[in-house]
Every structure is written in structure tokens, then in C-alpha cells.
PDB file of N, CA and C in Angstrom:
ATOM      1  N   MET G 173      -7.417  17.808  13.744  1.00 49.00           N
ATOM      2  CA  MET G 173      -6.355  16.911  13.342  1.00 49.00           C
ATOM      3  C   MET G 173      -6.440  16.709  11.834  1.00 49.00           C
ATOM      4  N   ALA G 174      -5.341  16.878  11.139  1.00 53.00           N
ATOM      5  CA  ALA G 174      -5.300  16.730   9.691  1.00 53.00           C
ATOM      6  C   ALA G 174      -5.394  15.249   9.311  1.00 53.00           C
ATOM      7  N   LYS G 175      -6.149  14.991   8.255  1.00 85.00           N
ATOM      8  CA  LYS G 175      -6.316  13.620   7.773  1.00 85.00           C
ATOM      9  C   LYS G 175      -5.154  13.257   6.845  1.00 85.00           C
ATOM     10  N   VAL G 176      -4.615  12.086   7.046  1.00 91.00           N
ATOM     11  CA  VAL G 176      -3.535  11.594   6.184  1.00 91.00           C
ATOM     12  C   VAL G 176      -4.183  11.103   4.888  1.00 91.00           C
ATOM     13  N   PRO G 177      -3.704  11.551   3.732  1.00 95.00           N
ATOM     14  CA  PRO G 177      -4.291  11.098   2.459  1.00 95.00           C
ATOM     15  C   PRO G 177      -4.196   9.579   2.301  1.00 95.00           C
ATOM     16  N   ALA G 178      -5.218   9.005   1.680  1.00 96.00           N
ATOM     17  CA  ALA G 178      -5.246   7.556   1.470  1.00 96.00           C
ATOM     18  C   ALA G 178      -4.045   7.096   0.655  1.00 96.00           C
ATOM     19  N   ALA G 179      -3.563   7.936  -0.253  1.00 97.00           N
ATOM     20  CA  ALA G 179      -2.382   7.573  -1.049  1.00 97.00           C
ATOM     21  C   ALA G 179      -1.184   7.323  -0.133  1.00 97.00           C
ATOM     22  N   MET G 180      -1.026   8.154   0.870  1.00 97.00           N
ATOM     23  CA  MET G 180       0.087   7.988   1.821  1.00 97.00           C
ATOM     24  C   MET G 180      -0.111   6.752   2.701  1.00 97.00           C
ATOM     25  N   VAL G 181      -1.346   6.503   3.091  1.00 97.00           N
ATOM     26  CA  VAL G 181      -1.636   5.327   3.915  1.00 97.00           C
ATOM     27  C   VAL G 181      -1.321   4.055   3.138  1.00 97.00           C
ATOM     28  N   ALA G 182      -1.778   3.991   1.891  1.00 98.00           N
ATOM     29  CA  ALA G 182      -1.552   2.791   1.080  1.00 98.00           C
ATOM     30  C   ALA G 182      -0.065   2.581   0.794  1.00 98.00           C
ATOM     31  N   ALA G 183       0.605   3.634   0.365  1.00 98.00           N
ATOM     32  CA  ALA G 183       2.044   3.509   0.089  1.00 98.00           C
ATOM     33  C   ALA G 183       2.802   3.168   1.364  1.00 98.00           C
ATOM     34  N   GLY G 184       2.422   3.802   2.458  1.00 98.00           N
ATOM     35  CA  GLY G 184       3.065   3.511   3.744  1.00 98.00           C
ATOM     36  C   GLY G 184       2.826   2.091   4.205  1.00 98.00           C
ATOM     37  N   GLY G 185       1.654   1.550   3.902  1.00 98.00           N
ATOM     38  CA  GLY G 185       1.364   0.160   4.260  1.00 98.00           C
ATOM     39  C   GLY G 185       2.237  -0.828   3.506  1.00 98.00           C
ATOM     40  N   LEU G 186       2.462  -0.542   2.232  1.00 98.00           N
ATOM     41  CA  LEU G 186       3.322  -1.428   1.437  1.00 98.00           C
ATOM     42  C   LEU G 186       4.777  -1.346   1.903  1.00 98.00           C
ATOM     43  N   VAL G 187       5.269  -0.130   2.076  1.00 98.00           N
ATOM     44  CA  VAL G 187       6.658   0.056   2.522  1.00 98.00           C
ATOM     45  C   VAL G 187       6.820  -0.413   3.968  1.00 98.00           C
ATOM     46  N   GLY G 188       5.899   0.003   4.820  1.00 98.00           N
ATOM     47  CA  GLY G 188       5.976  -0.363   6.239  1.00 98.00           C
ATOM     48  C   GLY G 188       5.818  -1.850   6.472  1.00 98.00           C
ATOM     49  N   GLY G 189       4.919  -2.467   5.734  1.00 98.00           N
ATOM     50  CA  GLY G 189       4.725  -3.911   5.881  1.00 98.00           C
ATOM     51  C   GLY G 189       5.985  -4.677   5.533  1.00 98.00           C
ATOM     52  N   TYR G 190       6.622  -4.279   4.423  1.00 98.00           N
ATOM     53  CA  TYR G 190       7.863  -4.949   4.047  1.00 98.00           C
ATOM     54  C   TYR G 190       8.965  -4.667   5.075  1.00 98.00           C
ATOM     55  N   GLY G 191       9.067  -3.415   5.485  1.00 98.00           N
ATOM     56  CA  GLY G 191      10.100  -3.056   6.454  1.00 98.00           C
ATOM     57  C   GLY G 191       9.961  -3.818   7.760  1.00 98.00           C
ATOM     58  N   VAL G 192       8.753  -3.897   8.274  1.00 98.00           N
ATOM     59  CA  VAL G 192       8.524  -4.629   9.521  1.00 98.00           C
ATOM     60  C   VAL G 192       8.860  -6.105   9.334  1.00 98.00           C
ATOM     61  N   ALA G 193       8.418  -6.694   8.229  1.00 98.00           N
ATOM     62  CA  ALA G 193       8.708  -8.111   7.988  1.00 98.00           C
ATOM     63  C   ALA G 193      10.210  -8.355   7.881  1.00 98.00           C
ATOM     64  N   ARG G 194      10.894  -7.463   7.214  1.00 97.00           N
ATOM     65  CA  ARG G 194      12.333  -7.651   7.023  1.00 97.00           C
ATOM     66  C   ARG G 194      13.103  -7.454   8.327  1.00 97.00           C
ATOM     67  N   TRP G 195      12.800  -6.367   9.044  1.00 98.00           N
ATOM     68  CA  TRP G 195      13.584  -6.037  10.238  1.00 98.00           C
ATOM     69  C   TRP G 195      13.276  -6.916  11.440  1.00 98.00           C
ATOM     70  N   THR G 196      12.041  -7.419  11.533  1.00 97.00           N
ATOM     71  CA  THR G 196      11.715  -8.306  12.655  1.00 97.00           C
ATOM     72  C   THR G 196      11.911  -9.771  12.300  1.00 97.00           C
ATOM     73  N   ARG G 197      12.068 -10.046  10.989  1.00 97.00           N
ATOM     74  CA  ARG G 197      12.160 -11.417  10.486  1.00 97.00           C
ATOM     75  C   ARG G 197      10.900 -12.218  10.793  1.00 97.00           C
ATOM     76  N   LYS G 198       9.779 -11.499  10.909  1.00 97.00           N
ATOM     77  CA  LYS G 198       8.480 -12.124  11.159  1.00 97.00           C
ATOM     78  C   LYS G 198       7.520 -11.630  10.088  1.00 97.00           C
ATOM     79  N   ARG G 199       7.319 -12.455   9.073  1.00 96.00           N
ATOM     80  CA  ARG G 199       6.470 -12.066   7.946  1.00 96.00           C
ATOM     81  C   ARG G 199       5.048 -11.749   8.396  1.00 96.00           C
ATOM     82  N   GLN G 200       4.582 -12.440   9.437  1.00 97.00           N
ATOM     83  CA  GLN G 200       3.222 -12.216   9.907  1.00 97.00           C
ATOM     84  C   GLN G 200       3.038 -10.783  10.424  1.00 97.00           C
ATOM     85  N   LEU G 201       4.052 -10.249  11.094  1.00 98.00           N
ATOM     86  CA  LEU G 201       3.948  -8.871  11.584  1.00 98.00           C
ATOM     87  C   LEU G 201       3.882  -7.887  10.421  1.00 98.00           C
ATOM     88  N   GLY G 202       4.651  -8.148   9.398  1.00 98.00           N
ATOM     89  CA  GLY G 202       4.574  -7.323   8.199  1.00 98.00           C
ATOM     90  C   GLY G 202       3.196  -7.412   7.560  1.00 98.00           C
ATOM     91  N   GLY G 203       2.619  -8.595   7.579  1.00 98.00           N
ATOM     92  CA  GLY G 203       1.271  -8.785   7.050  1.00 98.00           C
ATOM     93  C   GLY G 203       0.224  -8.012   7.828  1.00 98.00           C
ATOM     94  N   VAL G 204       0.418  -7.932   9.139  1.00 98.00           N
ATOM     95  CA  VAL G 204      -0.512  -7.161   9.973  1.00 98.00           C
ATOM     96  C   VAL G 204      -0.452  -5.686   9.592  1.00 98.00           C
ATOM     97  N   VAL G 205       0.752  -5.161   9.425  1.00 98.00           N
ATOM     98  CA  VAL G 205       0.919  -3.756   9.027  1.00 98.00           C
ATOM     99  C   VAL G 205       0.291  -3.531   7.652  1.00 98.00           C
ATOM    100  N   LEU G 206       0.580  -4.410   6.714  1.00 98.00           N
ATOM    101  CA  LEU G 206       0.038  -4.309   5.365  1.00 98.00           C
ATOM    102  C   LEU G 206      -1.490  -4.329   5.391  1.00 98.00           C
ATOM    103  N   ALA G 207      -2.073  -5.263   6.121  1.00 98.00           N
ATOM    104  CA  ALA G 207      -3.531  -5.390   6.181  1.00 98.00           C
ATOM    105  C   ALA G 207      -4.186  -4.210   6.884  1.00 98.00           C
ATOM    106  N   ALA G 208      -3.587  -3.758   7.986  1.00 98.00           N
ATOM    107  CA  ALA G 208      -4.162  -2.628   8.720  1.00 98.00           C
ATOM    108  C   ALA G 208      -4.176  -1.365   7.863  1.00 98.00           C
ATOM    109  N   ALA G 209      -3.077  -1.086   7.202  1.00 98.00           N
ATOM    110  CA  ALA G 209      -3.018   0.094   6.337  1.00 98.00           C
ATOM    111  C   ALA G 209      -3.986  -0.058   5.166  1.00 98.00           C
ATOM    112  N   GLY G 210      -4.092  -1.246   4.618  1.00 98.00           N
ATOM    113  CA  GLY G 210      -5.025  -1.487   3.524  1.00 98.00           C
ATOM    114  C   GLY G 210      -6.469  -1.261   3.949  1.00 98.00           C
ATOM    115  N   ALA G 211      -6.807  -1.677   5.164  1.00 97.00           N
ATOM    116  CA  ALA G 211      -8.169  -1.482   5.669  1.00 97.00           C
ATOM    117  C   ALA G 211      -8.476   0.006   5.870  1.00 97.00           C
ATOM    118  N   VAL G 212      -7.518   0.737   6.420  1.00 97.00           N
ATOM    119  CA  VAL G 212      -7.708   2.172   6.619  1.00 97.00           C
ATOM    120  C   VAL G 212      -7.835   2.880   5.270  1.00 97.00           C
ATOM    121  N   ALA G 213      -6.969   2.541   4.332  1.00 97.00           N
ATOM    122  CA  ALA G 213      -7.029   3.160   3.008  1.00 97.00           C
ATOM    123  C   ALA G 213      -8.348   2.824   2.317  1.00 97.00           C
ATOM    124  N   ALA G 214      -8.792   1.576   2.407  1.00 97.00           N
ATOM    125  CA  ALA G 214     -10.045   1.169   1.768  1.00 97.00           C
ATOM    126  C   ALA G 214     -11.229   1.950   2.325  1.00 97.00           C
ATOM    127  N   GLN G 215     -11.218   2.188   3.616  1.00 96.00           N
ATOM    128  CA  GLN G 215     -12.290   2.975   4.229  1.00 96.00           C
ATOM    129  C   GLN G 215     -12.285   4.407   3.690  1.00 96.00           C
ATOM    130  N   GLN G 216     -11.102   4.984   3.573  1.00 96.00           N
ATOM    131  CA  GLN G 216     -10.996   6.334   3.024  1.00 96.00           C
ATOM    132  C   GLN G 216     -11.415   6.361   1.558  1.00 96.00           C
ATOM    133  N   TRP G 217     -10.996   5.364   0.784  1.00 96.00           N
ATOM    134  CA  TRP G 217     -11.375   5.308  -0.628  1.00 96.00           C
ATOM    135  C   TRP G 217     -12.885   5.242  -0.780  1.00 96.00           C
ATOM    136  N   LYS G 218     -13.534   4.453   0.077  1.00 96.00           N
ATOM    137  CA  LYS G 218     -14.992   4.329   0.002  1.00 96.00           C
ATOM    138  C   LYS G 218     -15.665   5.662   0.315  1.00 96.00           C
ATOM    139  N   GLN G 219     -15.175   6.365   1.322  1.00 94.00           N
ATOM    140  CA  GLN G 219     -15.748   7.659   1.684  1.00 94.00           C
ATOM    141  C   GLN G 219     -15.527   8.702   0.590  1.00 94.00           C
ATOM    142  N   GLN G 220     -14.384   8.663  -0.042  1.00 94.00           N
ATOM    143  CA  GLN G 220     -14.021   9.695  -1.004  1.00 94.00           C
ATOM    144  C   GLN G 220     -14.525   9.421  -2.414  1.00 94.00           C
ATOM    145  N   ALA G 221     -14.566   8.152  -2.824  1.00 95.00           N
ATOM    146  CA  ALA G 221     -14.856   7.851  -4.225  1.00 95.00           C
ATOM    147  C   ALA G 221     -15.935   6.796  -4.431  1.00 95.00           C
ATOM    148  N   GLY G 222     -16.458   6.219  -3.370  1.00 95.00           N
ATOM    149  CA  GLY G 222     -17.510   5.222  -3.502  1.00 95.00           C
ATOM    150  C   GLY G 222     -17.012   3.788  -3.456  1.00 95.00           C
ATOM    151  N   GLY G 223     -17.971   2.878  -3.389  1.00 96.00           N
ATOM    152  CA  GLY G 223     -17.666   1.464  -3.210  1.00 96.00           C
ATOM    153  C   GLY G 223     -16.944   0.816  -4.371  1.00 96.00           C
ATOM    154  N   LYS G 224     -17.355   1.130  -5.598  1.00 97.00           N
ATOM    155  CA  LYS G 224     -16.701   0.505  -6.763  1.00 97.00           C
ATOM    156  C   LYS G 224     -15.241   0.934  -6.858  1.00 97.00           C
ATOM    157  N   ALA G 225     -14.986   2.215  -6.653  1.00 96.00           N
ATOM    158  CA  ALA G 225     -13.606   2.709  -6.700  1.00 96.00           C
ATOM    159  C   ALA G 225     -12.793   2.097  -5.562  1.00 96.00           C
ATOM    160  N   ALA G 226     -13.395   1.988  -4.385  1.00 97.00           N
ATOM    161  CA  ALA G 226     -12.694   1.385  -3.251  1.00 97.00           C
ATOM    162  C   ALA G 226     -12.349  -0.069  -3.535  1.00 97.00           C
ATOM    163  N   GLY G 227     -13.271  -0.787  -4.151  1.00 97.00           N
ATOM    164  CA  GLY G 227     -13.001  -2.184  -4.516  1.00 97.00           C
ATOM    165  C   GLY G 227     -11.868  -2.297  -5.519  1.00 97.00           C
ATOM    166  N   ALA G 228     -11.888  -1.419  -6.514  1.00 97.00           N
ATOM    167  CA  ALA G 228     -10.823  -1.453  -7.532  1.00 97.00           C
ATOM    168  C   ALA G 228      -9.472  -1.090  -6.928  1.00 97.00           C
ATOM    169  N   LEU G 229      -9.441  -0.082  -6.062  1.00 98.00           N
ATOM    170  CA  LEU G 229      -8.178   0.314  -5.438  1.00 98.00           C
ATOM    171  C   LEU G 229      -7.680  -0.740  -4.454  1.00 98.00           C
ATOM    172  N   THR G 230      -8.599  -1.397  -3.774  1.00 98.00           N
ATOM    173  CA  THR G 230      -8.197  -2.478  -2.872  1.00 98.00           C
ATOM    174  C   THR G 230      -7.602  -3.636  -3.672  1.00 98.00           C
ATOM    175  N   ALA G 231      -8.207  -3.953  -4.802  1.00 98.00           N
ATOM    176  CA  ALA G 231      -7.645  -4.996  -5.675  1.00 98.00           C
ATOM    177  C   ALA G 231      -6.265  -4.579  -6.181  1.00 98.00           C
ATOM    178  N   ALA G 232      -6.106  -3.303  -6.511  1.00 98.00           N
ATOM    179  CA  ALA G 232      -4.799  -2.801  -6.962  1.00 98.00           C
ATOM    180  C   ALA G 232      -3.771  -2.895  -5.834  1.00 98.00           C
ATOM    181  N   TYR G 233      -4.192  -2.640  -4.607  1.00 98.00           N
ATOM    182  CA  TYR G 233      -3.305  -2.729  -3.440  1.00 98.00           C
ATOM    183  C   TYR G 233      -2.791  -4.160  -3.265  1.00 98.00           C
ATOM    184  N   VAL G 234      -3.703  -5.106  -3.364  1.00 98.00           N
ATOM    185  CA  VAL G 234      -3.319  -6.526  -3.247  1.00 98.00           C
ATOM    186  C   VAL G 234      -2.419  -6.922  -4.419  1.00 98.00           C
ATOM    187  N   ALA G 235      -2.759  -6.453  -5.623  1.00 98.00           N
ATOM    188  CA  ALA G 235      -1.938  -6.754  -6.805  1.00 98.00           C
ATOM    189  C   ALA G 235      -0.549  -6.127  -6.680  1.00 98.00           C
ATOM    190  N   ALA G 236      -0.474  -4.934  -6.091  1.00 97.00           N
ATOM    191  CA  ALA G 236       0.830  -4.288  -5.894  1.00 97.00           C
ATOM    192  C   ALA G 236       1.692  -5.131  -4.952  1.00 97.00           C
ATOM    193  N   PHE G 237       1.087  -5.598  -3.880  1.00 97.00           N
ATOM    194  CA  PHE G 237       1.814  -6.452  -2.942  1.00 97.00           C
ATOM    195  C   PHE G 237       2.295  -7.723  -3.643  1.00 97.00           C
ATOM    196  N   ALA G 238       1.391  -8.385  -4.347  1.00 97.00           N
ATOM    197  CA  ALA G 238       1.753  -9.626  -5.033  1.00 97.00           C
ATOM    198  C   ALA G 238       2.775  -9.368  -6.142  1.00 97.00           C
ATOM    199  N   GLY G 239       2.607  -8.285  -6.863  1.00 97.00           N
ATOM    200  CA  GLY G 239       3.502  -7.974  -7.963  1.00 97.00           C
ATOM    201  C   GLY G 239       4.894  -7.574  -7.534  1.00 97.00           C
ATOM    202  N   SER G 240       5.028  -7.123  -6.303  1.00 97.00           N
ATOM    203  CA  SER G 240       6.349  -6.724  -5.823  1.00 97.00           C
ATOM    204  C   SER G 240       7.290  -7.925  -5.699  1.00 97.00           C
ATOM    205  N   HIS G 241       6.734  -9.100  -5.504  1.00 95.00           N
ATOM    206  CA  HIS G 241       7.569 -10.281  -5.318  1.00 95.00           C
ATOM    207  C   HIS G 241       8.333 -10.670  -6.588  1.00 95.00           C
ATOM    208  N   PRO G 242       7.660 -10.870  -7.719  1.00 97.00           N
ATOM    209  CA  PRO G 242       8.434 -11.182  -8.923  1.00 97.00           C
ATOM    210  C   PRO G 242       9.290 -10.001  -9.390  1.00 97.00           C
ATOM    211  N   LEU G 243       8.807  -8.793  -9.163  1.00 97.00           N
ATOM    212  CA  LEU G 243       9.587  -7.616  -9.533  1.00 97.00           C
ATOM    213  C   LEU G 243      10.888  -7.550  -8.736  1.00 97.00           C
ATOM    214  N   ALA G 244      10.831  -7.960  -7.475  1.00 97.00           N
ATOM    215  CA  ALA G 244      12.016  -7.934  -6.616  1.00 97.00           C
ATOM    216  C   ALA G 244      13.123  -8.838  -7.149  1.00 97.00           C
ATOM    217  N   LYS G 245      12.759  -9.897  -7.815  1.00 97.00           N
ATOM    218  CA  LYS G 245      13.775 -10.791  -8.382  1.00 97.00           C
ATOM    219  C   LYS G 245      14.535 -10.131  -9.524  1.00 97.00           C
ATOM    220  N   LYS G 246      13.926  -9.116 -10.133  1.00 97.00           N
ATOM    221  CA  LYS G 246      14.564  -8.433 -11.257  1.00 97.00           C
ATOM    222  C   LYS G 246      15.303  -7.162 -10.851  1.00 97.00           C
ATOM    223  N   VAL G 247      14.743  -6.410  -9.895  1.00 98.00           N
ATOM    224  CA  VAL G 247      15.330  -5.105  -9.563  1.00 98.00           C
ATOM    225  C   VAL G 247      15.809  -5.001  -8.122  1.00 98.00           C
ATOM    226  N   GLY G 248      15.515  -5.975  -7.290  1.00 97.00           N
ATOM    227  CA  GLY G 248      15.862  -5.923  -5.877  1.00 97.00           C
ATOM    228  C   GLY G 248      14.621  -5.644  -5.039  1.00 97.00           C
ATOM    229  N   ALA G 249      14.701  -6.000  -3.779  1.00 97.00           N
ATOM    230  CA  ALA G 249      13.531  -5.924  -2.909  1.00 97.00           C
ATOM    231  C   ALA G 249      13.059  -4.489  -2.669  1.00 97.00           C
ATOM    232  N   TRP G 250      13.959  -3.638  -2.175  1.00 97.00           N
ATOM    233  CA  TRP G 250      13.532  -2.268  -1.859  1.00 97.00           C
ATOM    234  C   TRP G 250      13.086  -1.493  -3.086  1.00 97.00           C
ATOM    235  N   PRO G 251      13.806  -1.568  -4.208  1.00 98.00           N
ATOM    236  CA  PRO G 251      13.311  -0.859  -5.395  1.00 98.00           C
ATOM    237  C   PRO G 251      11.922  -1.348  -5.835  1.00 98.00           C
ATOM    238  N   ALA G 252      11.691  -2.644  -5.716  1.00 98.00           N
ATOM    239  CA  ALA G 252      10.383  -3.185  -6.082  1.00 98.00           C
ATOM    240  C   ALA G 252       9.294  -2.647  -5.160  1.00 98.00           C
ATOM    241  N   VAL G 253       9.565  -2.643  -3.870  1.00 98.00           N
ATOM    242  CA  VAL G 253       8.576  -2.156  -2.906  1.00 98.00           C
ATOM    243  C   VAL G 253       8.302  -0.677  -3.130  1.00 98.00           C
ATOM    244  N   PHE G 254       9.346   0.111  -3.306  1.00 98.00           N
ATOM    245  CA  PHE G 254       9.148   1.543  -3.545  1.00 98.00           C
ATOM    246  C   PHE G 254       8.417   1.787  -4.871  1.00 98.00           C
ATOM    247  N   GLY G 255       8.703   0.980  -5.866  1.00 98.00           N
ATOM    248  CA  GLY G 255       8.034   1.130  -7.161  1.00 98.00           C
ATOM    249  C   GLY G 255       6.540   0.868  -7.076  1.00 98.00           C
ATOM    250  N   VAL G 256       6.157  -0.243  -6.453  1.00 98.00           N
ATOM    251  CA  VAL G 256       4.726  -0.546  -6.357  1.00 98.00           C
ATOM    252  C   VAL G 256       4.030   0.406  -5.398  1.00 98.00           C
ATOM    253  N   ALA G 257       4.731   0.860  -4.352  1.00 98.00           N
ATOM    254  CA  ALA G 257       4.136   1.832  -3.434  1.00 98.00           C
ATOM    255  C   ALA G 257       3.875   3.152  -4.154  1.00 98.00           C
ATOM    256  N   GLY G 258       4.811   3.568  -4.979  1.00 98.00           N
ATOM    257  CA  GLY G 258       4.620   4.790  -5.752  1.00 98.00           C
ATOM    258  C   GLY G 258       3.467   4.668  -6.728  1.00 98.00           C
ATOM    259  N   ALA G 259       3.388   3.538  -7.399  1.00 98.00           N
ATOM    260  CA  ALA G 259       2.290   3.312  -8.338  1.00 98.00           C
ATOM    261  C   ALA G 259       0.945   3.309  -7.616  1.00 98.00           C
ATOM    262  N   MET G 260       0.916   2.721  -6.433  1.00 98.00           N
ATOM    263  CA  MET G 260      -0.324   2.691  -5.653  1.00 98.00           C
ATOM    264  C   MET G 260      -0.709   4.083  -5.184  1.00 98.00           C
ATOM    265  N   ALA G 261       0.269   4.866  -4.794  1.00 97.00           N
ATOM    266  CA  ALA G 261      -0.011   6.234  -4.363  1.00 97.00           C
ATOM    267  C   ALA G 261      -0.593   7.060  -5.500  1.00 97.00           C
ATOM    268  N   VAL G 262      -0.028   6.914  -6.682  1.00 97.00           N
ATOM    269  CA  VAL G 262      -0.533   7.648  -7.856  1.00 97.00           C
ATOM    270  C   VAL G 262      -1.965   7.211  -8.170  1.00 97.00           C
ATOM    271  N   ALA G 263      -2.222   5.920  -8.145  1.00 97.00           N
ATOM    272  CA  ALA G 263      -3.575   5.423  -8.429  1.00 97.00           C
ATOM    273  C   ALA G 263      -4.574   5.946  -7.400  1.00 97.00           C
ATOM    274  N   SER G 264      -4.202   5.909  -6.134  1.00 97.00           N
ATOM    275  CA  SER G 264      -5.084   6.402  -5.082  1.00 97.00           C
ATOM    276  C   SER G 264      -5.370   7.884  -5.258  1.00 97.00           C
ATOM    277  N   TRP G 265      -4.341   8.654  -5.535  1.00 97.00           N
ATOM    278  CA  TRP G 265      -4.534  10.091  -5.728  1.00 97.00           C
ATOM    279  C   TRP G 265      -5.449  10.352  -6.918  1.00 97.00           C
ATOM    280  N   ALA G 266      -5.212   9.644  -8.033  1.00 96.00           N
ATOM    281  CA  ALA G 266      -5.984   9.895  -9.249  1.00 96.00           C
ATOM    282  C   ALA G 266      -7.462   9.529  -9.077  1.00 96.00           C
ATOM    283  N   VAL G 267      -7.737   8.462  -8.339  1.00 96.00           N
ATOM    284  CA  VAL G 267      -9.113   7.979  -8.218  1.00 96.00           C
ATOM    285  C   VAL G 267      -9.857   8.603  -7.037  1.00 96.00           C
ATOM    286  N   ALA G 268      -9.169   8.796  -5.925  1.00 93.00           N
ATOM    287  CA  ALA G 268      -9.885   9.203  -4.711  1.00 93.00           C
ATOM    288  C   ALA G 268      -9.388  10.494  -4.068  1.00 93.00           C
ATOM    289  N   ASP G 269      -8.118  10.615  -3.838  1.00 90.00           N
ATOM    290  CA  ASP G 269      -7.603  11.723  -3.023  1.00 90.00           C
ATOM    291  C   ASP G 269      -7.790  13.093  -3.648  1.00 90.00           C
ATOM    292  N   ARG G 270      -7.667  13.204  -4.947  1.00 86.00           N
ATOM    293  CA  ARG G 270      -7.797  14.521  -5.546  1.00 86.00           C
ATOM    294  C   ARG G 270      -9.221  15.043  -5.493  1.00 86.00           C
ATOM    295  N   ARG G 271     -10.176  14.170  -5.231  1.00 73.00           N
ATOM    296  CA  ARG G 271     -11.586  14.561  -5.082  1.00 73.00           C
ATOM    297  C   ARG G 271     -11.862  15.145  -3.716  1.00 73.00           C
ATOM    298  N   ALA G 272     -11.059  14.754  -2.742  1.00 64.00           N
ATOM    299  CA  ALA G 272     -11.327  15.146  -1.353  1.00 64.00           C
ATOM    300  C   ALA G 272     -10.946  16.590  -1.089  1.00 64.00           C
TER     301      ALA G 272
END
């Protein structure tokens, strides 16, 4: 079975978490998706790049989620989510995925 790159897991968690929260109108369900994907990505980051890199990428993941909120007020919700998801994917690839 092919492994899904951590960059895809992290970006998918941000996009999927928002999508689930929006479509179900239950923010908690979106949070579950966001947290689950973040945990899976963090585990992959630790295996691929070590604990310090995993900690930094996990902090970036949380910052991307938090940063999407004020960004959404300027550019709209979906563009903000896609923007931070893309940035997170690039960071994950640069730090961890390209090593694997």
C-alpha cells in the first residue's frame, strides 16, 4: 500500500476540517478531522525528519489553522483555507517529505 505524503495529509486536514465544519454546521466535527490529520502528519514528520522538525511543522499546522481566520476576512473563507493548506504542504515537503 502506497503511503500518502505528509504534505497531502496536512493540507487535506486543513481543507477537510473546514469543509466538514462548513457542510455539517458542526465546528467540532471539523475540529476532529483537523486534529486527526494533524496527528497523522505529525507522526510522519517525526519518522521522516525527527522530533524537532515535527514540532516545528506541528506548530506551523496550528498557526496555519489560526491564521486562516483573519485571512478569510480579507480574501474569503475558501481562498484562505486553500492558501494556508498550500503553504503547509510546501513546508511539509521542504522539511520532511522530500527526504523520504
